[in-house]
Amino acid sequence: MGLFLRLAFRKRERVSMNTILNNIFQSVSEDADTFNRLFYHFLWAAGIVFLLVMGATVYVILKFRVRKFTKALKPEPKMQWLERATIFLASGIILLFLALTIMAVTDIQRQPEKGQQADIVIVGHQWWWEIRYPEEWVMVANELHIPTGKRLWVRLESADVVHDWYVPALGRKADMVPGVTNYIWMQARKPGVYEGACNEYCGAQHAWMRIRVVAHSPQDFGQWINSQQELAKTPSSAIAEKGKALFEEKVCGNCHAIRGTKAVATVGPDLTHVASRKTLLGGKYENNFENLRAWIANPQGMKPGAHMPNFIMTEKEIDAIAAYLYTLK
Ligand code: CUA
């Protein structure tokens, strides 16, 4: 299976596929441990049953094969004890795994203390993730930063269709259903970057709803939150200043917010610190000036179907807006 996936994706997306294949059983949380343990129990049991059934099949084929079609086949003697034993054993295995599954699910679904507010709110959009830290008044997109150690109570919502949040190393996955509020626990025991993706087909660009989670030590996380709380810096160059004015006057501000400016809309991603992110467009492109400019110049060419339309702007205007956004570290 792994080889097949590697071959199928070998040209365009080799790096991303490798990352996902390597990470699927990586665990830095208690919930992911629980899932992996359950998976290996299933794998062992299924493996043993498979070998027993295949062994018995081969044995029966060899032992009872008809060598010559000269005499009529005799009915085999009844072996009721064996039938009963097989049914008993199969039922026992099924009940055991039912119990193990219920225990695992109950453990992962446990409720928080009464009245506990969500530490993080994540909203699925076609095709990006809105991430809010209600306590800290911070809003970002696509790249989730979390502190290590703490179990985080995360609220999941959808703005349009069904999406599914899944970062295997950090815990369970869960659907984001319009009109429904779901909660999961999330935890990272050690700092690092953990990858995930939307796990429910949600339209043309479903593949580009990648998730990048950066787990920091609590101290580093505090610094990151502080940096995100800051309002956007006032542009220091003439071109960036022109870009800011264009951003506010042109249509950009109808969908996006940049805290500290006149742009306050929440339809598209918050861009207050857009240049501090590692990737653009749900993980499709590296975040650098060229890609940022190309996105503003031709959104439908960069991510067909995305809700940002192509705008009529001069090359100079595009340069100015890109220059401004790229100062927003
Ligand atoms: Cu969102 Cu698939």
XYZ file of C-alpha atoms and ligand atoms in Angstrom:
331
model
C 0.000 0.000 0.000
C 2.757 2.395 0.993
C 4.715 1.522 -2.128
C 1.617 1.979 -4.279
C 0.991 5.430 -2.796
C 4.612 6.402 -3.248
C 4.508 5.339 -6.913
C 1.175 7.019 -7.535
C 2.379 10.327 -6.123
C 6.027 10.084 -7.096
C 6.123 13.025 -9.459
C 4.342 15.993 -7.984
C 3.958 15.392 -4.332
C 6.611 13.041 -3.213
C 7.731 15.064 -0.226
C 4.252 15.610 1.150
C 3.244 11.959 0.744
C 6.394 10.798 2.471
C 5.694 13.073 5.382
C 2.190 11.747 5.784
C 3.238 8.094 5.430
C 5.936 8.520 8.027
C 3.653 10.282 10.452
C 0.574 8.127 10.439
C 1.682 6.041 13.453
C 3.784 8.692 15.096
C 2.293 9.704 18.420
C 2.970 12.559 20.806
C -0.312 12.367 22.690
C -2.132 9.956 24.986
C -5.084 9.712 22.609
C -2.899 8.806 19.639
C -1.189 6.192 21.884
C -4.598 4.705 22.682
C -5.529 4.533 19.003
C -2.223 3.025 17.961
C -2.452 0.390 20.725
C -5.941 -0.555 19.569
C -4.777 -0.692 15.961
C -1.906 -3.067 16.794
C -4.228 -5.306 18.838
C -6.495 -5.545 15.791
C -3.552 -6.117 13.485
C -2.162 -8.977 15.602
C -5.528 -10.655 16.046
C -6.398 -10.299 12.357
C -2.942 -11.584 11.387
C -3.228 -14.684 13.570
C -6.766 -15.436 12.374
C -5.629 -14.946 8.763
C -2.765 -17.415 9.183
C -5.012 -19.983 10.915
C -7.686 -19.753 8.221
C -5.164 -19.897 5.370
C -3.318 -22.774 7.044
C -6.555 -24.729 7.534
C -7.561 -24.024 3.926
C -4.273 -25.309 2.535
C -4.448 -28.341 4.835
C -7.976 -29.204 3.701
C -7.118 -28.734 0.027
C -4.131 -31.058 0.266
C -5.620 -33.658 2.585
C -9.040 -34.071 1.003
C -8.280 -33.503 -2.640
C -9.806 -36.049 -5.041
C -7.089 -37.916 -6.876
C -9.237 -40.016 -9.126
C -12.865 -39.554 -10.105
C -13.537 -43.251 -9.928
C -15.745 -43.580 -6.923
C -18.554 -41.464 -5.547
C -17.590 -38.958 -2.868
C -18.409 -40.088 0.641
C -19.941 -37.508 2.974
C -17.468 -36.368 5.607
C -18.232 -37.293 9.215
C -19.923 -34.513 11.166
C -17.651 -32.593 13.528
C -20.109 -30.644 15.593
C -17.638 -29.962 18.393
C -15.372 -28.163 15.911
C -18.205 -26.040 14.561
C -19.227 -25.071 18.076
C -15.670 -24.285 19.085
C -15.174 -22.066 16.019
C -18.372 -20.107 16.655
C -17.451 -19.734 20.335
C -13.917 -18.545 19.545
C -15.055 -16.082 16.836
C -17.727 -14.620 19.128
C -15.178 -14.316 21.926
C -12.747 -12.394 19.693
C -15.491 -10.062 18.464
C -16.724 -9.353 22.011
C -13.168 -8.758 23.239
C -12.533 -6.220 20.497
C -15.906 -4.591 21.034
C -14.930 -4.074 24.676
C -11.455 -2.760 23.771
C -12.960 -0.338 21.236
C -15.606 0.943 23.661
C -12.916 1.468 26.314
C -10.690 3.372 23.890
C -13.515 5.554 22.573
C -14.793 6.321 26.092
C -11.296 7.288 27.125
C -10.854 9.629 24.151
C -14.361 11.148 24.390
C -14.125 11.990 28.101
C -15.765 15.262 29.002
C -13.873 18.220 30.430
C -14.787 19.899 33.683
C -18.107 21.658 33.614
C -17.993 25.067 32.029
C -14.524 24.643 30.533
C -14.135 26.999 27.609
C -12.372 25.942 24.432
C -8.653 26.789 24.378
C -8.719 26.938 20.590
C -11.506 27.263 18.029
C -10.929 25.887 14.537
C -13.342 26.586 11.687
C -13.140 24.694 8.388
C -13.643 26.771 5.245
C -13.426 25.899 1.559
C -10.339 25.599 1.509
C -8.525 26.880 4.529
C -8.597 26.689 8.315
C -9.574 29.592 10.529
C -7.879 29.303 13.918
C -8.853 31.406 16.920
C -7.443 31.646 20.431
C -10.432 33.119 22.298
C -8.596 33.867 25.556
C -5.713 35.584 23.814
C -7.744 37.354 21.127
C -5.564 35.953 18.374
C -6.723 34.802 14.955
C -4.569 33.021 12.367
C -5.033 30.712 9.381
C -3.860 27.240 8.353
C -0.911 26.967 10.736
C -1.837 26.028 14.277
C 0.617 26.812 17.061
C 0.178 25.053 20.400
C 2.080 24.762 23.676
C 3.488 21.343 24.594
C 2.309 19.367 27.595
C -1.112 20.868 28.133
C -4.204 18.971 26.999
C -6.100 21.445 24.873
C -9.867 21.480 24.556
C -10.536 22.346 20.932
C -13.834 23.383 19.386
C -14.425 22.421 15.746
C -16.898 24.160 13.443
C -17.563 24.537 9.751
C -18.398 27.659 7.789
C -19.740 25.891 4.720
C -19.567 22.126 4.027
C -18.353 19.106 6.009
C -14.611 19.105 6.661
C -12.606 16.837 8.943
C -9.729 17.810 11.185
C -7.019 15.159 11.419
C -3.478 15.405 12.717
C -2.614 11.751 13.521
C 0.199 12.420 16.005
C -1.876 14.727 18.205
C -5.011 12.719 18.841
C -8.335 11.870 17.340
C -9.881 13.185 14.147
C -13.323 14.738 14.032
C -15.774 16.002 11.462
C -16.636 19.660 11.192
C -20.307 19.812 10.315
C -22.170 23.024 9.474
C -24.504 23.903 12.351
C -22.883 21.378 14.703
C -20.207 22.074 17.303
C -17.731 19.261 17.963
C -14.944 19.123 20.509
C -11.694 17.148 20.662
C -8.728 16.958 22.986
C -5.384 17.819 21.470
C -1.959 17.316 22.959
C 1.697 17.377 21.938
C 4.158 15.974 24.453
C 7.203 17.367 22.661
C 7.968 20.356 20.457
C 7.956 19.793 16.723
C 6.010 20.201 13.531
C 3.097 17.822 13.020
C 1.290 17.492 9.738
C -2.266 16.659 8.928
C -4.925 17.260 6.307
C -8.638 17.649 5.807
C -10.080 14.130 5.862
C -13.508 14.664 4.352
C -13.926 15.417 0.677
C -15.098 19.029 0.619
C -14.816 20.159 -2.987
C -12.302 20.922 -5.716
C -9.406 21.944 -3.473
C -9.939 19.411 -0.676
C -6.392 18.158 -1.251
C -5.067 21.609 -0.392
C -6.442 21.879 3.091
C -3.234 20.744 4.682
C -2.623 21.300 8.363
C 0.655 22.339 9.886
C 0.834 22.265 13.662
C 3.823 23.786 15.396
C 4.185 22.669 19.014
C 6.330 25.024 21.112
C 7.577 24.817 24.659
C 5.186 26.869 26.846
C 7.755 29.684 26.956
C 8.180 29.851 23.172
C 4.432 29.587 22.740
C 3.987 32.634 24.968
C 6.382 34.554 22.740
C 4.559 33.438 19.626
C 1.186 34.513 21.046
C 2.640 37.898 21.990
C 3.982 38.393 18.478
C 0.578 37.525 17.001
C -1.254 39.857 19.361
C 0.612 42.840 18.004
C -1.185 44.998 15.494
C 0.180 45.151 11.971
C 3.264 47.339 11.695
C 2.998 50.652 9.893
C 4.746 50.320 6.532
C 8.275 51.702 6.480
C 8.729 51.951 2.711
C 6.850 53.982 0.132
C 5.808 50.950 -1.879
C 4.473 49.135 1.190
C 2.592 52.259 2.211
C 1.001 52.399 -1.227
C 0.192 48.687 -0.853
C -1.542 49.306 2.457
C -3.668 52.081 0.964
C -4.578 49.861 -2.005
C -5.393 46.970 0.328
C -7.827 49.144 2.275
C -9.330 50.891 -0.746
C -9.496 48.067 -3.250
C -11.602 44.987 -2.666
C -9.076 43.183 -0.389
C -10.620 44.703 2.733
C -14.066 43.342 1.824
C -12.936 39.845 2.799
C -9.748 40.106 4.865
C -8.741 41.697 8.121
C -5.407 43.239 9.029
C -5.619 44.319 12.650
C -4.477 47.911 13.036
C -5.845 48.947 9.631
C -9.256 49.728 8.189
C -9.559 46.151 6.867
C -11.724 44.230 9.360
C -13.705 41.644 7.328
C -13.676 37.984 8.370
C -14.689 36.171 5.181
C -11.152 35.210 4.194
C -8.061 34.505 6.292
C -6.839 37.141 8.758
C -3.649 38.579 7.257
C -2.285 40.549 10.215
C 0.856 38.394 10.336
C 0.589 36.588 7.006
C 4.326 36.793 6.317
C 5.097 34.855 9.510
C 3.480 31.704 8.077
C 5.512 28.996 6.392
C 3.063 28.104 3.637
C 0.337 29.697 1.544
C -3.023 28.478 0.229
C -3.585 25.626 2.653
C -0.062 24.244 2.296
C 0.040 24.332 -1.507
C 2.919 26.786 -1.854
C 5.859 27.910 0.174
C 5.303 31.387 1.590
C 7.706 33.629 -0.285
C 7.352 36.920 -2.078
C 7.057 35.392 -5.575
C 4.255 33.017 -4.582
C 2.432 35.691 -2.618
C 2.572 38.031 -5.602
C 1.493 35.279 -8.017
C -1.482 34.514 -5.771
C -2.662 38.138 -5.753
C -2.117 38.412 -9.514
C -3.916 35.184 -10.432
C -5.764 33.405 -7.621
C -7.699 31.130 -9.966
C -4.490 29.999 -11.644
C -2.816 29.263 -8.304
C -5.755 27.486 -6.650
C -8.627 26.958 -9.096
C -12.051 27.223 -7.486
C -10.833 29.151 -4.454
C -13.268 31.832 -3.337
C -10.827 34.639 -4.130
C -11.601 35.846 -7.670
C -9.129 37.350 -10.114
C -9.108 41.134 -9.843
C -8.298 43.724 -12.464
C -5.179 45.480 -11.210
C -2.059 46.911 -12.770
C 1.290 45.170 -12.294
C 2.398 48.073 -10.107
C -0.628 47.735 -7.869
C -0.010 44.003 -7.469
C 3.650 44.710 -6.640
C 2.637 47.228 -3.990
C 0.055 44.969 -2.292
C 2.466 42.018 -2.289
C 5.251 44.209 -0.905
C 2.978 45.398 1.882
C 1.723 41.917 2.826
C 5.251 40.585 2.858
C 6.192 43.088 5.563
C 3.518 41.633 7.872
C 5.770 39.300 9.833
Cu -12.001 20.415 3.825
Cu -11.732 18.397 2.711
